[in-house]
Amino acid sequence: MKAVVWHGVGDIRLDDVPDPTIQDPTDAIVEITASAICGTDLHFVRGTMAGMVEGTILGHEALGVVREVGPGVRNLRTGDRVVVPSTVACGTCSYCRAGYYAQCDNANPNGPAAGTCFFGGPQTTGPVDGLQAQYARIPFANVGPVWLPEEVGDDAAIMLSDIYPTAWFGARLAEVGDGDTVLVLGAGPVGQFAVTSAFQQGAGRVLVVDGIPSRLDQARSRGAEAIDFNAEDPVAVVQELTGGIGVDRVIDAVGVDAQRPKSGPAAEAAQEQADQFEQERSQVAPEQDPHGHTWVPGDAPSQSLQWAVQAVAKAGSIGIIGVYPPQMTSFPTGAAMNKNLTVKMGNCNHRRYIPHLLELVRTGAIDPSTVLTQVDDMPSVLEAYETFDQRQTGWTKVALDPSP
Ligand SMILES: [Zn+2]
């Protein structure tokens, strides 16, 4: 079969690989009918998330048709159309049963302490071969995949695999409630759904910060108040829009790849701070700890986390769903502590939210396919990666059609 395979930083290829087979009784083989490229995939391609194993199939967002099930799978039949949650979870350990599917004790082959297991990720997350392929082996298929009713189309269903649940989870982490004023940092695909999720969870106003006008336009069409960080200082604008108080809740939907403002009043301060961190870092030589890890002091806290702490009101709360690597050690703790902030974060417990969100989609409460801007077939996948990586105008979310 054809699959998108990681060979190295900046080197992904469309390869011919062996078809997957059932290995455990709770496995299923799913023929992928649609998969998508996510910002997280770009982290692996750029190298901002380390530890990928050569030969790993990429992709953690997909839906498809069940072609084969192991003897332990009682909920699915051959021919069923399902959406596959990005994270793998056993459904029976204490974490899964408490809803923390992303911290399952059994799914990650590296052991219970290894944390989240997901498709197409680095060594520490499995690795489990991903979903940008014609077929995929789905571990714990007795729990993970969710059956799709016919009236939910592929374009909508693909959003239920990762980005809508992640955004919804972000609004839950941020403790969004009735009447709240919410700030969403980042207007990429997850940011778009975070705007909608915040409104669905009761927000009165949603402000959104990004540097790409087409993404801000899209957020505006969802009812958000748009702030362009390349034209204005986002923290000053938030203060102005909230009577000097700040927002009640912040959802960080950006993560480690936050881009600094290139122009406008916020650009100079961001550049100064980056230079200062670079200078501090250069004065201290990297050290090796006893375990052989290289320790570099002075990691700059991400731009989005700084804005989050500055823009939120006293006693407000922040939900972090943007992806940060385990090596990231910086956070503006002092500023947050002195404002009595609540900060929650994590990988989405997809399986916990998908059934509810599927129902919202099925009843027409939201049409998630409005975020999908590009549909490509697999042969042009490498090109699609490149264009998506460059954040070209109009490219918000890319879906792949794996049919040959
Ligand atoms: Zn579990």
mmCIF file with all atom_site columns, C-alpha atoms in Angstrom, residues 80-223:
data_model
loop_
_atom_site.group_PDB
_atom_site.id
_atom_site.type_symbol
_atom_site.label_atom_id
_atom_site.label_alt_id
_atom_site.label_comp_id
_atom_site.label_asym_id
_atom_site.label_entity_id
_atom_site.label_seq_id
_atom_site.pdbx_PDB_ins_code
_atom_site.Cartn_x
_atom_site.Cartn_y
_atom_site.Cartn_z
_atom_site.occupancy
_atom_site.B_iso_or_equiv
_atom_site.pdbx_formal_charge
_atom_site.auth_seq_id
_atom_site.auth_comp_id
_atom_site.auth_asym_id
_atom_site.auth_atom_id
_atom_site.pdbx_PDB_model_num
ATOM 1   C CA . ASP A 1 80  ? -18.592 -0.065 9.355  1.00 0.00 ? 80  ASP A CA 1
ATOM 2   C CA . ARG A 1 81  ? -17.609 3.557  8.681  1.00 0.00 ? 81  ARG A CA 1
ATOM 3   C CA . VAL A 1 82  ? -15.689 5.002  11.644 1.00 0.00 ? 82  VAL A CA 1
ATOM 4   C CA . VAL A 1 83  ? -13.720 8.052  12.767 1.00 0.00 ? 83  VAL A CA 1
ATOM 5   C CA . VAL A 1 84  ? -10.396 7.215  14.444 1.00 0.00 ? 84  VAL A CA 1
ATOM 6   C CA . PRO A 1 85  ? -9.405  9.248  17.554 1.00 0.00 ? 85  PRO A CA 1
ATOM 7   C CA . SER A 1 86  ? -5.832  10.585 17.323 1.00 0.00 ? 86  SER A CA 1
ATOM 8   C CA . THR A 1 87  ? -4.823  9.183  20.689 1.00 0.00 ? 87  THR A CA 1
ATOM 9   C CA . VAL A 1 88  ? -4.768  5.455  21.427 1.00 0.00 ? 88  VAL A CA 1
ATOM 10  C CA . ALA A 1 89  ? -6.336  4.326  24.713 1.00 0.00 ? 89  ALA A CA 1
ATOM 11  C CA . CYS A 1 90  ? -7.274  0.990  26.252 1.00 0.00 ? 90  CYS A CA 1
ATOM 12  C CA . GLY A 1 91  ? -10.571 2.043  27.811 1.00 0.00 ? 91  GLY A CA 1
ATOM 13  C CA . THR A 1 92  ? -10.170 -0.226 30.821 1.00 0.00 ? 92  THR A CA 1
ATOM 14  C CA . CYS A 1 93  ? -7.376  1.257  32.996 1.00 0.00 ? 93  CYS A CA 1
ATOM 15  C CA . SER A 1 94  ? -8.235  3.679  35.793 1.00 0.00 ? 94  SER A CA 1
ATOM 16  C CA . TYR A 1 95  ? -7.109  6.685  33.739 1.00 0.00 ? 95  TYR A CA 1
ATOM 17  C CA . CYS A 1 96  ? -9.263  5.825  30.733 1.00 0.00 ? 96  CYS A CA 1
ATOM 18  C CA . ARG A 1 97  ? -12.243 5.145  32.973 1.00 0.00 ? 97  ARG A CA 1
ATOM 19  C CA . ALA A 1 98  ? -11.820 8.551  34.609 1.00 0.00 ? 98  ALA A CA 1
ATOM 20  C CA . GLY A 1 99  ? -11.813 10.136 31.144 1.00 0.00 ? 99  GLY A CA 1
ATOM 21  C CA . TYR A 1 100 ? -8.051  10.722 30.906 1.00 0.00 ? 100 TYR A CA 1
ATOM 22  C CA . TYR A 1 101 ? -7.688  8.700  27.711 1.00 0.00 ? 101 TYR A CA 1
ATOM 23  C CA . ALA A 1 102 ? -4.536  10.649 26.774 1.00 0.00 ? 102 ALA A CA 1
ATOM 24  C CA . GLN A 1 103 ? -2.836  9.277  29.910 1.00 0.00 ? 103 GLN A CA 1
ATOM 25  C CA . CYS A 1 104 ? -3.810  5.633  29.403 1.00 0.00 ? 104 CYS A CA 1
ATOM 26  C CA . ASP A 1 105 ? -1.684  3.159  31.358 1.00 0.00 ? 105 ASP A CA 1
ATOM 27  C CA . ASN A 1 106 ? -1.684  0.464  28.684 1.00 0.00 ? 106 ASN A CA 1
ATOM 28  C CA . ALA A 1 107 ? -1.667  1.991  25.194 1.00 0.00 ? 107 ALA A CA 1
ATOM 29  C CA . ASN A 1 108 ? 1.903   3.333  25.114 1.00 0.00 ? 108 ASN A CA 1
ATOM 30  C CA . PRO A 1 109 ? 4.393   0.480  24.488 1.00 0.00 ? 109 PRO A CA 1
ATOM 31  C CA . ASN A 1 110 ? 6.982   2.472  26.489 1.00 0.00 ? 110 ASN A CA 1
ATOM 32  C CA . GLY A 1 111 ? 5.036   1.854  29.704 1.00 0.00 ? 111 GLY A CA 1
ATOM 33  C CA . PRO A 1 112 ? 2.495   3.567  31.955 1.00 0.00 ? 112 PRO A CA 1
ATOM 34  C CA . ALA A 1 113 ? 4.776   6.523  32.774 1.00 0.00 ? 113 ALA A CA 1
ATOM 35  C CA . ALA A 1 114 ? 5.449   7.307  29.115 1.00 0.00 ? 114 ALA A CA 1
ATOM 36  C CA . GLY A 1 115 ? 2.256   9.312  28.713 1.00 0.00 ? 115 GLY A CA 1
ATOM 37  C CA . THR A 1 116 ? 0.182   9.903  25.616 1.00 0.00 ? 116 THR A CA 1
ATOM 38  C CA . CYS A 1 117 ? 0.211   7.351  22.814 1.00 0.00 ? 117 CYS A CA 1
ATOM 39  C CA . PHE A 1 118 ? -0.879  8.624  19.428 1.00 0.00 ? 118 PHE A CA 1
ATOM 40  C CA . PHE A 1 119 ? -0.753  7.604  15.770 1.00 0.00 ? 119 PHE A CA 1
ATOM 41  C CA . GLY A 1 120 ? 2.252   8.671  13.713 1.00 0.00 ? 120 GLY A CA 1
ATOM 42  C CA . GLY A 1 121 ? 4.221   10.250 16.573 1.00 0.00 ? 121 GLY A CA 1
ATOM 43  C CA . PRO A 1 122 ? 7.773   10.117 17.952 1.00 0.00 ? 122 PRO A CA 1
ATOM 44  C CA . GLN A 1 123 ? 9.374   7.134  19.713 1.00 0.00 ? 123 GLN A CA 1
ATOM 45  C CA . THR A 1 124 ? 8.153   8.280  23.149 1.00 0.00 ? 124 THR A CA 1
ATOM 46  C CA . THR A 1 125 ? 4.530   8.077  21.973 1.00 0.00 ? 125 THR A CA 1
ATOM 47  C CA . GLY A 1 126 ? 4.802   4.480  20.720 1.00 0.00 ? 126 GLY A CA 1
ATOM 48  C CA . PRO A 1 127 ? 5.647   4.759  17.968 1.00 0.00 ? 127 PRO A CA 1
ATOM 49  C CA . VAL A 1 128 ? 2.413   3.587  16.356 1.00 0.00 ? 128 VAL A CA 1
ATOM 50  C CA . ASP A 1 129 ? 2.221   3.793  12.564 1.00 0.00 ? 129 ASP A CA 1
ATOM 51  C CA . GLY A 1 130 ? 0.003   6.665  11.476 1.00 0.00 ? 130 GLY A CA 1
ATOM 52  C CA . LEU A 1 131 ? -3.059  7.152  9.332  1.00 0.00 ? 131 LEU A CA 1
ATOM 53  C CA . GLN A 1 132 ? -1.799  8.881  6.175  1.00 0.00 ? 132 GLN A CA 1
ATOM 54  C CA . ALA A 1 133 ? -1.930  5.570  4.371  1.00 0.00 ? 133 ALA A CA 1
ATOM 55  C CA . GLN A 1 134 ? -4.347  3.377  2.464  1.00 0.00 ? 134 GLN A CA 1
ATOM 56  C CA . TYR A 1 135 ? -4.783  1.039  5.447  1.00 0.00 ? 135 TYR A CA 1
ATOM 57  C CA . ALA A 1 136 ? -4.018  1.335  9.145  1.00 0.00 ? 136 ALA A CA 1
ATOM 58  C CA . ARG A 1 137 ? -3.810  -1.024 12.088 1.00 0.00 ? 137 ARG A CA 1
ATOM 59  C CA . ILE A 1 138 ? -5.909  0.432  14.922 1.00 0.00 ? 138 ILE A CA 1
ATOM 60  C CA . PRO A 1 139 ? -4.900  -0.900 18.373 1.00 0.00 ? 139 PRO A CA 1
ATOM 61  C CA . PHE A 1 140 ? -7.660  -1.093 21.028 1.00 0.00 ? 140 PHE A CA 1
ATOM 62  C CA . ALA A 1 141 ? -10.284 -0.829 18.282 1.00 0.00 ? 141 ALA A CA 1
ATOM 63  C CA . ASN A 1 142 ? -12.749 -2.292 20.783 1.00 0.00 ? 142 ASN A CA 1
ATOM 64  C CA . VAL A 1 143 ? -12.708 1.191  22.369 1.00 0.00 ? 143 VAL A CA 1
ATOM 65  C CA . GLY A 1 144 ? -11.244 3.855  20.053 1.00 0.00 ? 144 GLY A CA 1
ATOM 66  C CA . PRO A 1 145 ? -13.041 4.166  16.705 1.00 0.00 ? 145 PRO A CA 1
ATOM 67  C CA . VAL A 1 146 ? -16.492 5.773  16.772 1.00 0.00 ? 146 VAL A CA 1
ATOM 68  C CA . TRP A 1 147 ? -19.183 4.631  14.350 1.00 0.00 ? 147 TRP A CA 1
ATOM 69  C CA . LEU A 1 148 ? -20.350 7.332  11.953 1.00 0.00 ? 148 LEU A CA 1
ATOM 70  C CA . PRO A 1 149 ? -23.951 7.796  10.874 1.00 0.00 ? 149 PRO A CA 1
ATOM 71  C CA . GLU A 1 150 ? -24.439 8.139  7.124  1.00 0.00 ? 150 GLU A CA 1
ATOM 72  C CA . GLU A 1 151 ? -25.643 11.752 7.333  1.00 0.00 ? 151 GLU A CA 1
ATOM 73  C CA . VAL A 1 152 ? -22.265 12.930 8.667  1.00 0.00 ? 152 VAL A CA 1
ATOM 74  C CA . GLY A 1 153 ? -20.081 13.478 5.599  1.00 0.00 ? 153 GLY A CA 1
ATOM 75  C CA . ASP A 1 154 ? -16.338 12.839 5.345  1.00 0.00 ? 154 ASP A CA 1
ATOM 76  C CA . ASP A 1 155 ? -15.417 16.536 5.396  1.00 0.00 ? 155 ASP A CA 1
ATOM 77  C CA . ALA A 1 156 ? -17.182 16.969 8.726  1.00 0.00 ? 156 ALA A CA 1
ATOM 78  C CA . ALA A 1 157 ? -16.157 13.636 10.228 1.00 0.00 ? 157 ALA A CA 1
ATOM 79  C CA . ILE A 1 158 ? -12.430 14.207 9.631  1.00 0.00 ? 158 ILE A CA 1
ATOM 80  C CA . MET A 1 159 ? -12.573 17.169 12.044 1.00 0.00 ? 159 MET A CA 1
ATOM 81  C CA . LEU A 1 160 ? -13.806 14.860 14.816 1.00 0.00 ? 160 LEU A CA 1
ATOM 82  C CA . SER A 1 161 ? -10.592 12.845 14.744 1.00 0.00 ? 161 SER A CA 1
ATOM 83  C CA . ASP A 1 162 ? -8.489  15.510 16.454 1.00 0.00 ? 162 ASP A CA 1
ATOM 84  C CA . ILE A 1 163 ? -9.013  19.217 15.993 1.00 0.00 ? 163 ILE A CA 1
ATOM 85  C CA . TYR A 1 164 ? -12.612 19.725 17.137 1.00 0.00 ? 164 TYR A CA 1
ATOM 86  C CA . PRO A 1 165 ? -12.170 17.547 20.275 1.00 0.00 ? 165 PRO A CA 1
ATOM 87  C CA . THR A 1 166 ? -8.840  19.277 20.991 1.00 0.00 ? 166 THR A CA 1
ATOM 88  C CA . ALA A 1 167 ? -10.385 22.726 20.733 1.00 0.00 ? 167 ALA A CA 1
ATOM 89  C CA . TRP A 1 168 ? -13.355 21.671 22.855 1.00 0.00 ? 168 TRP A CA 1
ATOM 90  C CA . PHE A 1 169 ? -10.943 20.258 25.446 1.00 0.00 ? 169 PHE A CA 1
ATOM 91  C CA . GLY A 1 170 ? -9.073  23.598 25.399 1.00 0.00 ? 170 GLY A CA 1
ATOM 92  C CA . ALA A 1 171 ? -12.244 25.467 26.285 1.00 0.00 ? 171 ALA A CA 1
ATOM 93  C CA . ARG A 1 172 ? -12.903 22.953 29.093 1.00 0.00 ? 172 ARG A CA 1
ATOM 94  C CA . LEU A 1 173 ? -9.347  23.405 30.433 1.00 0.00 ? 173 LEU A CA 1
ATOM 95  C CA . ALA A 1 174 ? -9.775  27.182 30.320 1.00 0.00 ? 174 ALA A CA 1
ATOM 96  C CA . GLU A 1 175 ? -12.982 26.747 32.373 1.00 0.00 ? 175 GLU A CA 1
ATOM 97  C CA . VAL A 1 176 ? -15.112 28.697 29.895 1.00 0.00 ? 176 VAL A CA 1
ATOM 98  C CA . GLY A 1 177 ? -18.513 29.456 31.385 1.00 0.00 ? 177 GLY A CA 1
ATOM 99  C CA . ASP A 1 178 ? -21.626 31.509 30.741 1.00 0.00 ? 178 ASP A CA 1
ATOM 100 C CA . GLY A 1 179 ? -20.961 35.094 29.756 1.00 0.00 ? 179 GLY A CA 1
ATOM 101 C CA . ASP A 1 180 ? -17.171 34.809 29.841 1.00 0.00 ? 180 ASP A CA 1
ATOM 102 C CA . THR A 1 181 ? -14.917 36.909 27.668 1.00 0.00 ? 181 THR A CA 1
ATOM 103 C CA . VAL A 1 182 ? -12.489 34.437 26.078 1.00 0.00 ? 182 VAL A CA 1
ATOM 104 C CA . LEU A 1 183 ? -9.228  35.048 24.243 1.00 0.00 ? 183 LEU A CA 1
ATOM 105 C CA . VAL A 1 184 ? -8.125  32.445 21.684 1.00 0.00 ? 184 VAL A CA 1
ATOM 106 C CA . LEU A 1 185 ? -4.451  32.633 20.728 1.00 0.00 ? 185 LEU A CA 1
ATOM 107 C CA . GLY A 1 186 ? -3.950  31.293 17.223 1.00 0.00 ? 186 GLY A CA 1
ATOM 108 C CA . ALA A 1 187 ? -6.522  31.144 14.423 1.00 0.00 ? 187 ALA A CA 1
ATOM 109 C CA . GLY A 1 188 ? -5.323  27.972 12.733 1.00 0.00 ? 188 GLY A CA 1
ATOM 110 C CA . PRO A 1 189 ? -7.692  25.002 12.441 1.00 0.00 ? 189 PRO A CA 1
ATOM 111 C CA . VAL A 1 190 ? -7.740  24.298 16.184 1.00 0.00 ? 190 VAL A CA 1
ATOM 112 C CA . GLY A 1 191 ? -8.076  28.016 16.942 1.00 0.00 ? 191 GLY A CA 1
ATOM 113 C CA . GLN A 1 192 ? -11.118 28.202 14.640 1.00 0.00 ? 192 GLN A CA 1
ATOM 114 C CA . PHE A 1 193 ? -12.768 25.361 16.521 1.00 0.00 ? 193 PHE A CA 1
ATOM 115 C CA . ALA A 1 194 ? -11.718 26.905 19.829 1.00 0.00 ? 194 ALA A CA 1
ATOM 116 C CA . VAL A 1 195 ? -13.691 30.024 18.914 1.00 0.00 ? 195 VAL A CA 1
ATOM 117 C CA . THR A 1 196 ? -16.760 27.915 18.166 1.00 0.00 ? 196 THR A CA 1
ATOM 118 C CA . SER A 1 197 ? -16.256 25.654 21.210 1.00 0.00 ? 197 SER A CA 1
ATOM 119 C CA . ALA A 1 198 ? -15.961 28.682 23.516 1.00 0.00 ? 198 ALA A CA 1
ATOM 120 C CA . PHE A 1 199 ? -19.283 30.040 22.235 1.00 0.00 ? 199 PHE A CA 1
ATOM 121 C CA . GLN A 1 200 ? -20.858 26.571 22.535 1.00 0.00 ? 200 GLN A CA 1
ATOM 122 C CA . GLN A 1 201 ? -19.710 26.397 26.157 1.00 0.00 ? 201 GLN A CA 1
ATOM 123 C CA . GLY A 1 202 ? -21.316 29.741 26.995 1.00 0.00 ? 202 GLY A CA 1
ATOM 124 C CA . ALA A 1 203 ? -18.815 32.477 26.146 1.00 0.00 ? 203 ALA A CA 1
ATOM 125 C CA . GLY A 1 204 ? -20.310 35.924 25.703 1.00 0.00 ? 204 GLY A CA 1
ATOM 126 C CA . ARG A 1 205 ? -17.401 37.321 23.700 1.00 0.00 ? 205 ARG A CA 1
ATOM 127 C CA . VAL A 1 206 ? -14.487 35.649 21.960 1.00 0.00 ? 206 VAL A CA 1
ATOM 128 C CA . LEU A 1 207 ? -11.367 37.574 20.961 1.00 0.00 ? 207 LEU A CA 1
ATOM 129 C CA . VAL A 1 208 ? -8.822  35.964 18.670 1.00 0.00 ? 208 VAL A CA 1
ATOM 130 C CA . VAL A 1 209 ? -5.160  36.804 17.973 1.00 0.00 ? 209 VAL A CA 1
ATOM 131 C CA . ASP A 1 210 ? -3.253  35.749 14.842 1.00 0.00 ? 210 ASP A CA 1
ATOM 132 C CA . GLY A 1 211 ? -0.934  37.304 12.275 1.00 0.00 ? 211 GLY A CA 1
ATOM 133 C CA . ILE A 1 212 ? -2.561  35.970 9.115  1.00 0.00 ? 212 ILE A CA 1
ATOM 134 C CA . PRO A 1 213 ? -5.441  38.092 7.773  1.00 0.00 ? 213 PRO A CA 1
ATOM 135 C CA . SER A 1 214 ? -7.272  35.206 6.024  1.00 0.00 ? 214 SER A CA 1
ATOM 136 C CA . ARG A 1 215 ? -7.361  33.201 9.276  1.00 0.00 ? 215 ARG A CA 1
ATOM 137 C CA . LEU A 1 216 ? -8.597  36.238 11.203 1.00 0.00 ? 216 LEU A CA 1
ATOM 138 C CA . ASP A 1 217 ? -11.318 36.713 8.582  1.00 0.00 ? 217 ASP A CA 1
ATOM 139 C CA . GLN A 1 218 ? -12.417 33.131 9.075  1.00 0.00 ? 218 GLN A CA 1
ATOM 140 C CA . ALA A 1 219 ? -12.529 33.629 12.855 1.00 0.00 ? 219 ALA A CA 1
ATOM 141 C CA . ARG A 1 220 ? -14.553 36.807 12.360 1.00 0.00 ? 220 ARG A CA 1
ATOM 142 C CA . SER A 1 221 ? -17.099 34.811 10.364 1.00 0.00 ? 221 SER A CA 1
ATOM 143 C CA . ARG A 1 222 ? -17.489 32.628 13.487 1.00 0.00 ? 222 ARG A CA 1
ATOM 144 C CA . GLY A 1 223 ? -18.329 35.676 15.585 1.00 0.00 ? 223 GLY A CA 1
#
